[in-house]
Coordinates of C-alpha atoms in Angstrom, one line a residue:
M1464 CA -44.6 113.5 -9.3
E1465 CA -42.4 112.0 -7.3
H1466 CA -44.4 109.4 -6.1
R1467 CA -45.4 108.5 -10.0
L1468 CA -41.7 108.0 -10.2
T1469 CA -41.3 105.7 -7.2
D1470 CA -44.9 103.8 -7.8
S1471 CA -43.1 103.5 -11.6
L1472 CA -39.6 102.0 -10.0
M1473 CA -41.3 99.9 -7.5
V1474 CA -43.4 98.3 -10.0
G1475 CA -40.5 97.7 -12.5
F1476 CA -38.9 96.4 -9.8
I1477 CA -41.9 93.6 -8.2
L1478 CA -41.3 93.0 -12.7
I1479 CA -38.1 92.0 -11.8
I1480 CA -38.9 89.7 -9.1
L1481 CA -41.4 88.0 -11.3
L1482 CA -39.4 86.7 -13.8
S1483 CA -36.3 86.4 -12.4
T1484 CA -37.9 84.2 -10.2
G1485 CA -39.9 82.2 -13.2
S1486 CA -42.4 79.0 -12.0
A1487 CA -43.7 79.9 -7.6
E1488 CA -43.9 75.4 -8.6
V1489 CA -42.7 74.0 -5.6
Y1490 CA -41.5 70.5 -5.0
E1491 CA -40.3 68.3 -2.4
D1492 CA -38.5 65.1 -4.0
L1493 CA -36.5 67.5 -7.0
K1494 CA -36.2 65.5 -10.5
F1495 CA -33.8 67.9 -12.2
C1496 CA -33.2 67.2 -15.9
G1497 CA -31.8 68.9 -18.8
T1498 CA -29.5 68.3 -21.6
W1499 CA -25.9 69.6 -21.2
R1500 CA -24.1 71.7 -24.2
H1501 CA -20.2 71.3 -23.6
G1502 CA -17.0 71.3 -25.5
N1503 CA -15.2 68.0 -27.3
G1504 CA -12.8 67.8 -24.3
P1505 CA -12.1 65.9 -21.2
L1506 CA -15.6 66.4 -18.9
S1507 CA -15.6 66.1 -15.1
L1508 CA -18.6 66.4 -11.8
S1509 CA -17.2 69.3 -9.9
L1510 CA -19.1 68.6 -6.4
N1511 CA -19.1 70.7 -3.8
L1512 CA -22.2 70.4 -0.9
I1513 CA -22.7 70.9 2.8
T1514 CA -25.2 69.9 5.4
G1515 CA -28.0 72.8 5.5
C1516 CA -30.9 74.3 3.3
E1517 CA -30.1 77.2 1.7
G1518 CA -30.5 75.9 -1.8
V1519 CA -28.7 73.6 -4.5
L1520 CA -27.5 75.3 -8.0
I1521 CA -26.9 73.8 -11.0
S1522 CA -24.6 75.1 -13.1
A1523 CA -22.3 74.0 -16.5
S1524 CA -19.1 75.5 -18.6
K1525 CA -17.8 74.0 -21.6
N1526 CA -16.0 71.1 -19.5
S1527 CA -17.0 70.5 -15.8
L1528 CA -20.9 70.3 -14.7
S1529 CA -21.4 71.6 -11.0
I1530 CA -23.5 71.3 -8.1
D1531 CA -23.0 73.2 -5.3
G1532 CA -25.2 74.0 -2.2
Q1533 CA -27.0 73.2 1.1
I1534 CA -29.3 70.9 0.9
T1535 CA -28.3 67.7 2.8
A1536 CA -29.2 67.0 6.5
L1537 CA -25.7 64.4 6.9
C1538 CA -24.4 64.2 3.1
S1539 CA -20.5 65.6 2.8
Q1540 CA -19.4 66.2 0.2
S1541 CA -16.2 68.5 -1.9
K1542 CA -14.3 65.9 -5.1
V1543 CA -14.4 66.2 -8.9
I1544 CA -16.1 62.4 -10.9
P1545 CA -14.3 62.4 -14.3
L1546 CA -17.0 61.7 -16.9
H1547 CA -16.6 59.0 -19.8
Q1548 CA -17.1 61.3 -22.9
T1549 CA -17.6 58.4 -26.1
G1550 CA -17.2 60.0 -29.7
S1551 CA -17.0 63.7 -30.6
E1552 CA -20.9 63.8 -29.1
L1553 CA -20.8 67.8 -27.5
E1554 CA -24.5 67.5 -25.6
S1555 CA -25.2 65.0 -23.2
N1556 CA -28.3 64.6 -21.1
F1557 CA -28.4 64.1 -17.6
C1558 CA -31.3 64.0 -14.4
L1559 CA -31.0 65.6 -11.0
L1560 CA -32.7 63.6 -8.4
W1561 CA -33.2 64.7 -4.7
E1562 CA -35.0 62.7 -2.2
P1563 CA -34.8 64.5 1.1
M1564 CA -36.5 61.6 3.3
L1565 CA -33.4 59.6 3.1
D1566 CA -30.8 62.4 2.0
Q1567 CA -30.4 60.6 -0.9
L1568 CA -29.2 62.3 -4.1
K1569 CA -28.1 60.6 -7.9
L1570 CA -26.8 61.9 -10.8
Q1571 CA -28.0 60.2 -14.1
F1572 CA -25.3 60.6 -16.2
K1573 CA -25.6 58.7 -20.2
G1574 CA -27.9 56.2 -19.1
K1575 CA -25.8 55.9 -15.4
N1576 CA -26.6 55.9 -12.1
I1577 CA -23.8 58.4 -10.3
T1578 CA -24.5 58.3 -6.2
L1579 CA -23.3 61.5 -5.0
C1580 CA -24.8 61.3 -1.2
P1581 CA -25.7 57.3 -0.3
P1582 CA -29.5 56.1 1.5
A1583 CA -30.1 56.8 5.2
S1584 CA -31.5 56.9 7.8
L1585 CA -32.8 60.6 9.3
W1586 CA -34.3 61.3 11.2
G1587 CA -34.0 65.4 12.4
T1588 CA -34.4 68.4 9.4
C1589 CA -35.4 67.2 6.0
C1590 CA -34.7 70.0 3.6
T1591 CA -37.6 69.9 0.6
Q1592 CA -40.2 72.2 -1.4
L1593 CA -37.4 73.2 -3.1
S1594 CA -38.2 76.4 -5.3
N1595 CA -37.4 77.6 -8.5
G1596 CA -34.3 80.6 -8.0
P1597 CA -33.1 82.8 -10.5
K1598 CA -32.1 81.8 -13.5
S1599 CA -28.0 82.6 -15.3
P1600 CA -28.5 84.8 -18.7
E1601 CA -28.1 82.2 -21.6
A1602 CA -25.1 81.1 -23.2
T1603 CA -23.0 79.1 -25.3
Y1604 CA -22.6 76.5 -23.5
G1605 CA -24.3 75.2 -20.5
I1606 CA -27.9 73.4 -19.7
L1607 CA -30.6 73.2 -22.3
N1608 CA -34.2 72.2 -21.8
G1609 CA -34.3 72.6 -18.3
K1610 CA -37.5 70.9 -16.7
V1611 CA -38.4 69.8 -12.9
I1612 CA -40.0 66.3 -14.2
T1613 CA -42.6 67.3 -16.5
D1614 CA -42.1 71.0 -15.7
V1615 CA -40.4 73.1 -19.0
I1616 CA -38.2 75.8 -17.5
S1617 CA -36.7 77.5 -20.4
D1618 CA -35.9 75.9 -23.3
K1619 CA -33.2 77.5 -23.4
V1620 CA -29.6 77.9 -23.1
H1621 CA -28.7 78.4 -19.5
T1622 CA -25.1 78.2 -17.7
A1623 CA -27.1 77.7 -14.0
Y1624 CA -30.2 77.0 -12.4
K1625 CA -30.6 77.3 -8.9
F1626 CA -33.3 75.6 -6.3
N1627 CA -33.9 77.4 -2.8
G1628 CA -34.9 75.0 -0.1
T1629 CA -37.4 75.1 3.0
P1630 CA -36.4 73.2 6.3
I1631 CA -39.6 70.7 7.9
A1632 CA -39.5 68.1 10.2
C1633 CA -38.4 64.9 8.6
K1634 CA -41.1 62.1 11.0
T1635 CA -43.6 64.9 9.8
L1636 CA -42.5 64.6 5.8
H1637 CA -42.2 60.6 6.6
D1638 CA -46.4 60.5 7.6
E1639 CA -47.7 63.2 5.6
V1640 CA -45.8 63.3 1.8
N1641 CA -47.6 62.9 -0.6
L1642 CA -45.3 62.1 -3.5
G1643 CA -47.9 62.3 -6.5
S1644 CA -49.9 59.0 -7.1
A1645 CA -48.4 57.9 -4.3
R1646 CA -48.4 57.8 -0.9
V1647 CA -45.3 56.3 1.2
T1648 CA -44.2 55.9 4.9
Y1649 CA -41.0 54.9 5.8
I1650 CA -40.1 52.7 9.3
E1651 CA -37.5 51.9 10.5
D1652 CA -36.4 48.9 12.9
K1653 CA -32.9 48.4 14.0
M1654 CA -33.1 44.9 14.7
N1655 CA -35.3 43.7 11.2
G1656 CA -34.5 46.3 8.7
S1657 CA -36.4 49.3 7.2
T1658 CA -40.0 49.1 5.6
A1659 CA -41.0 51.0 3.2
K1660 CA -45.1 51.4 2.6
V1661 CA -46.3 52.5 -0.4
Q1662 CA -49.8 53.7 -0.5
M1663 CA -50.9 53.5 -4.5
M1664 CA -54.1 55.8 -5.3
K1665 CA -56.1 55.5 -7.8
D1666 CA -53.8 57.7 -10.7
F1667 CA -50.7 55.8 -9.6
Q1668 CA -48.2 55.5 -13.0
G1669 CA -45.5 53.3 -10.5
F1670 CA -42.9 54.7 -7.4
N1671 CA -39.0 53.8 -7.0
I1672 CA -38.5 53.0 -3.0
T1673 CA -34.7 53.1 -2.1
S1674 CA -33.7 51.9 1.5
P1675 CA -31.3 53.3 3.9
A1676 CA -27.5 52.1 4.1
D1677 CA -26.8 49.6 6.2
T1678 CA -23.5 51.7 8.0
S1679 CA -22.2 49.3 9.6
V1680 CA -21.3 47.7 6.5
S1681 CA -21.3 50.3 3.8
A1682 CA -22.6 53.5 2.9
E1683 CA -22.9 52.5 -1.5
F1684 CA -24.8 48.7 -0.3
T1685 CA -28.5 50.0 -0.6
T1686 CA -31.7 48.5 -2.8
T1687 CA -33.9 50.4 -4.7
V1688 CA -37.9 49.0 -6.0
Q1689 CA -39.1 50.1 -8.6
I1690 CA -42.7 49.4 -8.3
P1691 CA -44.5 49.2 -11.7
K1692 CA -48.0 50.8 -12.4
A1693 CA -49.7 47.0 -13.4
L1694 CA -49.4 46.1 -10.1
K1695 CA -52.2 48.7 -8.5
K1696 CA -54.0 46.6 -11.1
A1697 CA -52.6 43.1 -10.0
A1698 CA -54.0 44.0 -6.1
S1699 CA -56.7 42.9 -5.1
S1700 CA -57.4 42.7 -1.6
T1701 CA -55.0 46.4 -0.9
N1702 CA -53.9 48.8 -2.7
E1703 CA -51.0 48.9 -0.2
V1704 CA -46.7 48.0 -1.5
V1705 CA -44.8 47.0 1.7
C1706 CA -41.0 46.5 1.1
T1707 CA -39.1 45.3 3.6
F1708 CA -35.1 46.2 3.4
I1709 CA -33.6 42.9 6.0
N1710 CA -30.9 43.6 7.2
D1711 CA -29.8 40.1 8.9
N1712 CA -29.2 38.0 6.1
S1713 CA -28.3 34.9 7.9
K1714 CA -31.7 32.8 8.1
F1715 CA -31.8 32.8 4.1
K1716 CA -28.6 31.4 3.5
E1717 CA -29.0 28.3 3.7
G1718 CA -30.4 26.1 0.9
P1719 CA -30.0 24.0 -2.5
V1720 CA -28.9 26.6 -4.2
E1721 CA -25.2 27.1 -3.4
G1722 CA -23.5 30.8 -3.0
S1723 CA -23.6 33.6 -0.9
I1724 CA -26.6 36.3 -1.2
L1725 CA -26.5 39.8 -0.8
N1726 CA -29.1 42.2 0.7
V1727 CA -32.4 40.9 0.7
V1728 CA -36.1 42.4 0.1
E1729 CA -39.2 40.9 0.7
I1730 CA -42.1 42.7 -1.4
T1731 CA -45.3 42.5 -1.0
V1732 CA -49.2 43.5 -1.4
G1733 CA -51.2 42.0 1.3
N1734 CA -52.1 38.9 1.4
D1735 CA -51.9 38.9 -2.3
V1736 CA -50.7 35.8 -4.8
I1737 CA -48.6 38.2 -6.8
K1738 CA -47.7 36.6 -10.3
N1739 CA -46.7 37.1 -14.7
L1740 CA -47.7 40.4 -13.6
S1741 CA -47.5 42.4 -17.2
E1742 CA -44.5 45.0 -16.1
P1743 CA -41.8 43.4 -14.1
I1744 CA -41.3 44.7 -10.5
K1745 CA -37.7 46.3 -10.8
I1746 CA -35.3 45.6 -8.1
G1747 CA -32.2 47.4 -8.3
F1748 CA -29.1 45.9 -5.9
N1749 CA -26.0 47.9 -5.7
H1750 CA -22.6 46.3 -3.3
D1751 CA -19.1 45.6 -3.6
V1752 CA -17.0 45.1 -6.5
I1753 CA -17.5 41.2 -8.4
P1754 CA -14.9 39.8 -9.6
K1755 CA -14.9 38.3 -13.4
G1756 CA -15.2 34.8 -12.2
H1757 CA -17.7 35.2 -10.4
S1758 CA -21.3 34.7 -11.1
R1759 CA -24.6 36.6 -10.5
N1760 CA -28.2 35.6 -10.9
C1761 CA -31.4 37.2 -9.4
V1762 CA -33.0 34.4 -7.3
S1763 CA -36.8 34.4 -5.3
W1764 CA -37.5 32.4 -2.2
D1765 CA -39.7 30.4 -3.5
T1766 CA -42.5 28.8 -0.3
R1767 CA -44.5 26.5 -1.7
E1768 CA -43.3 23.5 -1.1
D1769 CA -42.7 24.9 2.8
P1770 CA -42.7 28.0 3.5
S1771 CA -40.1 27.5 6.7
K1772 CA -37.9 26.1 4.4
V1773 CA -34.6 28.6 2.3
N1774 CA -35.2 27.6 -1.6
W1775 CA -33.7 30.2 -4.3
V1776 CA -35.3 29.6 -7.8
V1777 CA -34.1 31.7 -10.6
N1778 CA -37.3 31.0 -11.8
G1779 CA -39.7 34.2 -13.2
C1780 CA -36.5 36.8 -12.7
K1781 CA -34.1 37.7 -15.2
T1782 CA -30.8 39.3 -14.0
R1783 CA -29.2 42.5 -15.7
E1784 CA -25.1 43.1 -14.7
V1785 CA -25.6 47.4 -15.2
G1786 CA -22.5 47.1 -13.8
A1787 CA -19.6 45.0 -11.8
K1788 CA -21.1 46.9 -8.5
Q1789 CA -24.8 47.6 -9.9
T1790 CA -26.9 44.5 -10.7
E1791 CA -31.1 44.6 -11.6
C1792 CA -33.2 41.4 -11.2
E1793 CA -36.7 42.3 -12.9
C1794 CA -38.8 39.9 -10.9
T1795 CA -42.8 39.3 -12.5
H1796 CA -43.9 38.2 -8.7
L1797 CA -43.7 38.9 -5.5
T1798 CA -41.9 37.0 -2.4
Y1799 CA -38.8 37.3 -0.5
F1800 CA -35.5 38.8 -3.9
T1801 CA -31.4 39.0 -3.7
V1802 CA -28.4 38.6 -5.5
L1803 CA -26.3 35.1 -5.8
V1804 CA -23.7 34.7 -5.9
Q1805 CA -21.6 32.0 -7.0
M1806 CA -17.4 31.4 -8.0
E1807 CA -17.7 29.2 -11.0
P1808 CA -18.4 28.9 -13.8
R1809 CA -20.6 31.2 -15.3
P1810 CA -23.1 31.5 -17.8
V1811 CA -22.0 29.9 -20.4
R1812 CA -22.9 31.1 -24.4
H1813 CA -23.9 29.1 -26.6
L1814 CA -24.6 26.1 -24.3
L1815 CA -27.3 24.3 -26.7
A1816 CA -25.2 23.9 -29.5
L1817 CA -22.1 22.9 -27.8
T1818 CA -23.8 20.3 -25.6
A1819 CA -24.8 19.1 -28.8
I1820 CA -21.2 19.0 -30.4
T1821 CA -20.3 17.0 -27.2
S1822 CA -23.1 14.3 -27.2
L1823 CA -22.4 13.5 -31.0
G1824 CA -19.3 13.8 -31.1
C1825 CA -19.0 11.4 -27.5
A1826 CA -21.3 8.6 -28.2
V1827 CA -19.6 8.7 -32.4
S1828 CA -15.1 7.9 -29.6
V1829 CA -17.6 5.3 -28.0
I1830 CA -17.8 3.7 -30.6
S1831 CA -15.4 4.1 -32.1
C1832 CA -12.7 2.8 -29.1
I1833 CA -15.3 0.1 -28.8
A1834 CA -14.0 -0.8 -32.8
L1835 CA -10.9 0.3 -31.6
I1836 CA -10.5 -2.1 -28.5
V1837 CA -11.4 -4.7 -30.2
F1838 CA -8.5 -4.1 -33.3
L1839 CA -5.7 -4.3 -31.0
C1840 CA -7.1 -7.1 -28.6
R1841 CA -7.1 -9.3 -32.7
K1842 CA -3.0 -7.6 -32.9
S1843 CA -2.2 -8.4 -29.8
R1844 CA -2.6 -12.3 -30.5
R1845 CA -0.8 -12.4 -33.9
C1846 CA 2.3 -9.8 -32.3
K1847 CA 3.4 -8.8 -28.5
E1848 CA 4.5 -5.4 -28.4
Q1849 CA 4.8 -4.0 -25.3
S1850 CA 2.8 -0.8 -26.5
L1851 CA -0.5 -2.4 -26.9
P1852 CA -1.5 -3.5 -23.6
I1853 CA -0.6 0.6 -23.5
H1854 CA -2.4 1.8 -25.9
L1855 CA -5.3 -0.8 -24.9
G1856 CA -5.6 0.8 -21.9
L1857 CA -5.8 4.0 -22.9
A1858 CA -9.0 3.2 -25.4
I1859 CA -10.8 0.9 -22.6
S1860 CA -10.3 4.2 -20.3
L1861 CA -11.5 7.1 -23.6
G1862 CA -14.6 4.9 -24.5
L1863 CA -15.8 4.6 -20.5
L1864 CA -15.2 8.8 -19.9
N1865 CA -17.0 9.6 -23.2
L1866 CA -19.7 7.0 -22.5
L1867 CA -20.6 7.9 -18.8
F1868 CA -20.6 12.0 -20.3
F1869 CA -22.7 11.1 -22.9
F1870 CA -25.5 9.7 -20.3
T1871 CA -24.5 12.6 -17.3
G1872 CA -27.5 14.5 -18.7
V1873 CA -30.2 11.9 -18.3
L1874 CA -29.0 10.5 -14.9
A1875 CA -28.5 14.1 -13.7
N1876 CA -32.4 14.6 -14.6
V1877 CA -33.9 11.1 -13.7
G1878 CA -31.4 10.1 -10.5
G1879 CA -30.7 13.3 -8.9
E1880 CA -28.5 14.1 -6.3
C1881 CA -27.9 10.8 -5.0
V1882 CA -27.2 9.1 -8.3
C1883 CA -25.1 12.1 -9.1
A1884 CA -23.0 11.5 -6.0
W1885 CA -21.7 8.1 -7.7
V1886 CA -22.3 8.8 -11.3
G1887 CA -19.8 12.5 -11.0
A1888 CA -17.1 9.8 -8.6
A1889 CA -17.1 7.3 -11.9
L1890 CA -16.8 10.6 -13.6
H1891 CA -14.2 11.9 -12.4
Y1892 CA -11.9 8.2 -12.3
T1893 CA -12.5 7.9 -15.7
L1894 CA -11.6 11.8 -16.5
L1895 CA -8.1 10.7 -14.3
S1896 CA -7.6 7.6 -15.7
S1897 CA -7.4 8.7 -19.2
F1898 CA -5.2 11.4 -18.1
S1899 CA -3.0 8.7 -16.6
W1900 CA -2.6 6.5 -19.2
M1901 CA -2.0 9.6 -21.6
G1902 CA 0.7 10.5 -19.4
I1903 CA 2.3 6.6 -19.3
E1904 CA 2.2 7.4 -23.3
V1905 CA 4.3 10.1 -23.0
F1906 CA 6.6 8.2 -20.6
H1907 CA 6.8 5.3 -22.6
T1908 CA 7.8 7.1 -25.9
F1909 CA 10.5 8.5 -24.0
W1910 CA 11.5 5.4 -22.8
L1911 CA 11.5 3.6 -26.2
V1912 CA 13.6 6.4 -27.8
Y1913 CA 15.2 7.0 -25.5
M1914 CA 16.9 3.9 -23.3
V1915 CA 17.2 1.8 -25.6
F1916 CA 19.3 -0.9 -23.7
S1917 CA 16.9 -1.0 -20.7
P1918 CA 13.8 -3.2 -21.1
S1919 CA 10.4 -1.4 -20.1
P1920 CA 8.8 -2.1 -17.1
R1921 CA 5.7 -4.8 -17.0
P1922 CA 2.0 -4.4 -18.3
F1923 CA 1.3 -5.0 -14.7
V1924 CA 3.3 -1.4 -13.4
W1925 CA 1.0 -0.1 -16.1
Y1926 CA -2.0 -1.6 -15.6
L1927 CA -1.9 -0.3 -11.4
V1928 CA -0.9 3.5 -12.3
G1929 CA -3.4 3.7 -14.9
F1930 CA -6.1 1.7 -13.4
A1931 CA -5.7 1.8 -9.5
L1932 CA -3.4 5.2 -8.8
P1933 CA -6.3 6.7 -9.6
V1934 CA -9.0 5.8 -7.0
I1935 CA -7.0 6.9 -4.2
P1936 CA -7.2 10.5 -5.1
I1937 CA -11.3 9.6 -5.8
S1938 CA -11.8 7.7 -2.7
I1939 CA -10.2 10.7 -0.3
L1940 CA -12.8 13.1 -2.1
A1941 CA -15.8 10.7 -1.5
G1942 CA -14.5 10.7 2.2
V1943 CA -14.4 13.9 2.5
G1944 CA -17.7 14.0 1.2
D1945 CA -19.9 17.0 -0.4
I1946 CA -17.4 17.2 -4.0
Y1947 CA -19.5 15.3 -6.3
G1948 CA -23.3 15.0 -6.6
M1949 CA -25.3 17.0 -9.6
R1950 CA -23.9 20.9 -11.6
K1951 CA -26.3 22.6 -12.9
V1952 CA -24.6 24.8 -16.1
E1953 CA -26.1 27.5 -16.3
Q1954 CA -26.6 29.1 -20.1
S1955 CA -26.8 32.3 -20.6
E1956 CA -29.5 33.2 -22.8
D1957 CA -31.7 31.3 -20.1
L1958 CA -30.9 31.2 -16.2
S1959 CA -33.7 29.7 -16.0
D1960 CA -33.2 25.9 -17.6
P1961 CA -29.5 25.0 -16.5
Y1962 CA -28.2 22.6 -18.2
K1963 CA -28.2 19.2 -15.1
M1964 CA -25.3 17.2 -15.2
C1965 CA -23.4 15.1 -13.0
W1966 CA -19.9 15.7 -11.7
M1967 CA -18.2 18.4 -8.9
K1968 CA -20.4 20.0 -6.9
I1969 CA -20.3 24.4 -7.0
N1970 CA -18.5 24.9 -3.3
D1971 CA -15.0 26.0 -2.2
K1972 CA -14.1 22.1 -1.5
A1973 CA -14.9 20.9 -4.9
M1974 CA -13.1 23.5 -6.7
L1975 CA -10.3 23.1 -4.9
A1976 CA -10.7 19.2 -5.9
H1977 CA -11.3 20.7 -9.1
Y1978 CA -7.3 22.5 -8.9
L1979 CA -5.4 20.1 -7.0
T1980 CA -6.0 17.1 -9.1
N1981 CA -7.6 17.5 -12.6
L1982 CA -5.7 21.2 -13.7
T1983 CA -2.5 20.4 -11.8
I1984 CA -2.5 16.6 -13.5
L1985 CA -3.5 18.9 -16.9
A1986 CA -1.1 21.2 -16.6
I1987 CA 1.4 18.4 -16.2
L1988 CA 0.6 16.7 -18.8
V1989 CA -0.3 18.8 -21.4
I1990 CA 3.7 20.6 -20.9
S1991 CA 5.1 17.1 -21.0
G1992 CA 3.8 15.9 -23.8
L1993 CA 4.6 19.1 -25.8
V1994 CA 8.2 18.3 -24.6
M1995 CA 7.7 14.6 -25.9
L1996 CA 6.4 15.3 -29.1
L1997 CA 9.2 18.0 -29.1
L1998 CA 12.3 15.4 -28.6
V1999 CA 10.2 13.3 -30.9
Y2000 CA 10.5 15.2 -33.7
R2001 CA 14.4 16.0 -33.8
Q2002 CA 14.3 12.5 -33.3
I2003 CA 12.8 12.0 -36.6
R2004 CA 12.7 14.2 -38.2
T2005 CA 15.8 13.4 -41.3
R2006 CA 14.2 9.4 -41.2
D2007 CA 13.5 8.9 -45.2
E2008 CA 9.9 7.5 -43.8
W2009 CA 9.8 11.0 -41.9
R2010 CA 9.3 12.9 -46.0
Q2011 CA 5.9 10.8 -46.5
N2012 CA 3.6 13.6 -46.1
R2013 CA 0.6 11.1 -44.5
V2014 CA 2.8 9.3 -42.0
A2015 CA 4.2 12.1 -40.7
F2016 CA 0.6 14.1 -40.5
F2017 CA -1.3 11.4 -38.7
S2018 CA 2.1 10.5 -36.4
I2019 CA 2.1 14.2 -35.1
W2020 CA -1.8 14.0 -35.3
G2021 CA -1.5 10.6 -33.2
L2022 CA 0.9 11.7 -31.1
S2023 CA -1.0 14.8 -30.2
C2024 CA -3.7 13.2 -28.8
L2025 CA -1.9 10.8 -27.1
F2026 CA -0.4 12.7 -25.1
G2027 CA -3.4 14.9 -24.2
T2028 CA -1.6 17.9 -26.0
T2029 CA -6.2 18.6 -27.2
W2030 CA -7.1 19.6 -23.4
G2031 CA -4.0 22.3 -23.6
L2032 CA -7.0 24.1 -24.9
T2033 CA -9.1 24.7 -21.5
F2034 CA -6.0 27.1 -20.3
L2035 CA -6.5 29.7 -23.4
D2036 CA -10.7 29.5 -22.9
F2037 CA -10.5 34.2 -21.7
G2038 CA -10.7 37.0 -24.0
P2039 CA -12.0 37.1 -27.5
L2040 CA -11.3 33.5 -29.4
S2041 CA -13.2 32.7 -25.9
D2042 CA -16.5 30.9 -28.3
F2043 CA -13.6 29.9 -30.8
V2044 CA -12.1 28.5 -28.3
L2045 CA -14.4 26.4 -26.6
F2046 CA -15.9 25.3 -29.5
L2047 CA -12.5 23.7 -30.8
F2048 CA -12.4 22.3 -27.6
C2049 CA -15.5 20.7 -27.7
I2050 CA -15.2 18.9 -31.6
L2051 CA -11.6 17.5 -30.6
N2052 CA -11.9 16.1 -27.1
S2053 CA -14.9 14.6 -27.8
L2054 CA -14.2 12.7 -30.9
Q2055 CA -10.9 12.5 -29.1
G2056 CA -11.6 8.5 -29.5
F2057 CA -12.7 8.4 -33.0
L2058 CA -8.8 10.3 -33.7
L2059 CA -7.3 7.6 -32.2
M2060 CA -8.7 5.3 -33.9
L2061 CA -8.5 6.6 -37.4
R2062 CA -5.2 6.8 -36.7
F2063 CA -4.4 3.9 -34.9
F2064 CA -6.1 2.4 -38.1
I2065 CA -4.3 3.8 -41.4
L2066 CA -1.6 3.6 -40.4
D2067 CA -1.7 -0.2 -39.5
R2068 CA -2.9 0.0 -43.4
I2069 CA 0.1 2.0 -44.4
R2070 CA 2.2 -0.3 -42.7
K2071 CA 0.5 -3.4 -44.8
Q2072 CA 1.0 -1.2 -47.9
T2073 CA 4.7 -0.7 -47.9
G2074 CA 5.5 -4.5 -46.4
G2075 CA 5.2 -4.3 -43.0
S2076 CA 8.0 -2.0 -42.1
G2077 CA 9.0 -1.0 -38.8
F2078 CA 7.7 2.5 -38.1
G2079 CA 3.6 1.0 -38.5
S2080 CA 4.3 -2.0 -35.8
T2081 CA 6.1 0.4 -34.0
S2082 CA 4.1 1.7 -30.3
T2083 CA 4.5 5.7 -32.1
G2084 CA 4.2 4.6 -36.1
S2085 CA 6.9 6.6 -37.6
T2086 CA 8.1 7.7 -33.9
R2087 CA 10.5 4.6 -32.9
Q2088 CA 14.1 4.3 -34.7
H2089 CA 14.0 0.4 -36.5
M2090 CA 17.2 -0.8 -33.6
L2091 CA 13.9 -0.8 -31.4
Q2092 CA 11.3 -3.1 -33.6
A2093 CA 13.8 -6.6 -32.2
Q2094 CA 14.1 -5.2 -28.8
E2095 CA 10.0 -4.5 -28.4
K2096 CA 8.8 -7.9 -30.3
S2097 CA 10.9 -9.7 -27.5

C-alpha cells in the first residue's frame, strides 16, 4: 500500500514538473515576443542585470515591464527607463532579443529599438542555449501570447516568463553556431576592425549582423546589417557574405563629397558584382545625436572609375532617419557604406516647385529691370533728380542678380566645378551689390527727409559704394580659396537627384563667409529698412496725398522693396510655417525687379494725371515733402 502511494506521489510530482517547465525547446539566441497588457497610466521599463548565466526573468505588471537575471558576460545594468505611451492604448507589442556572441541585449517596444546591453567583443564564456522555465499563473495584467521566434508558449496572460541559460565557451560558439538558415563566424582584428562571415544555407531566410562596439568612442555606436533573402539568389560564385566593420575611417574621409562620415561597413559576396537587388540590404547606424541643422545621407563608395580613389555617392541608397541617434540605409548593391553628415542645408521640400517659381520670377524680373533701366534713362534726360542714379544702380544690380541666378543651374551642369568658381563669385558680387544699393536707398531717403538743408553726396560716391565696395569682400574670399564652386541642393523627395547651382560650397570656410557677409549685411539692411519705413510713415501720414489709397499702397510697398525688407523672410524660415515662408520668399524676391518696375510706372502715371505734383516726381514717391522739390532739382 505504501509502495503504491509512493509511486503515485512520484508520478504526480513528475507531471507537475513537466507541466511547469513547459516546452523543452533550446534556443542559442533568444527572441522572446509578446503583448504587454497594462494600465492607462505612465509606463516604465525596470532593468536589473548582472553577469552570470543563471537565466533571465521577463515579467510585467500594470505599469512596469521588468527584465531581471544573469545572462551577460560583461554587461551590468540597474535602472528604470520611461516608456512612451500614446493615447489610451492598453496593450503594447514588444520583443526581447539576446545575442550571446556579442553580449548584446535589445528591446523592441512599439517598433523602436532600445539597447539595454551594447555589443562587445567576447572571448570568454557566453550564456546560451536558453530553455523555457516555469511560467507564472494567469493574471489580468501581464504578457499575452508569449512566444520565442515562432514558437508560441502560451496564448493566455501571464505575469512572467523565465528562461534558463547554459554557459559555453564563446570561441566554440563562434566556430560552431548554426543559426537556422545561416552559419556565422566572427573574426576580430584590433587594427582593421571586425569581420563577420555569414554562410547562407539552402533555406536562407535572411540574417542580422551587429558590429562590436567601439569602446574607445561609445558603447552605443554600433552598426547592424540586415541581409535579405534576395541576396542568396543574386550571388553566383559563393554563398558566403562578408561584412567588415572598419575601425579606422581616416582613409575614407577624402573625396568630392564634403562633410564628416560615421562608421564604415563593407559588404561583399566573393568577387560577385551585386546590384539592383529586389530586396534592399538594410544597414542601421547608431551614432551620437545629430543636430537639427545638419543633414545626413546614406552614401556608398563608387569604385567604377578609380578603385583607389574615394568617391562617395548617394545613388543606390535611400536614407531613413529613425531618430536623432539612429539612421537606416536601404541599399540595392554591395560595396562600402556609411552615413555622410553635412552642416547645412537640410534637404529641401518641394524643391521642384520652388525652382520653377524662382526661375519664372527671375526671368520676369530681368525683363522688368531692362524696361525700368530704359525708363529711368529717358527720365534722366528730362529732369535732374538726385535719386535717379540710385534707382538706376539698383535696377542694374537686380537685373544682373536675377540673370545670373536664372542661368546658374545650366552653367553648373555644363561648365562644372571650374566655371562654377567664377559664376559663384559673380553671383555673390551681384547679391552684395543689390544689398548695397538698397542700403543706399535707405540712407538717401533719410537724407532727403531729415537733412533738408544739407546737399546729398554726388552720384559718383553712390557708384563707388554700390558697385566698387562689394568687390573688396569678394576679392578677399576668392583669395582665401575653396569658397565658391558647385553647390548641390538636395530635395527631400529624392536625395539621389540634387539640384546643381553655382554658389558657395558647403564647408566651414564657406559657411563662415556666408554668415559674415550675407546674413550680417542682410540683418543690418532689414532692420534699417524697417526703421526707415516707420520714420517715413510718421512724416507723411498727415499729408493730403497720403489719403489716396493707391498712392499709399504703392509708396509703402515700393519702399519695402527698395529697402530690402522682403529679404527679411529668410529669418522666419523655421517651425510649422517654414514651407509657406519659403514659397513666399521665393515669390517676392524673384519678382522684386517686376514689382519695382510696376511701382515706378504707376507712380509716374499718377504724377501725370495729377499734373506733375511733387510726390510723383520725387525719389520716394509720396515720401518726400514739398519743400524738398526745389532742393532736389537744383
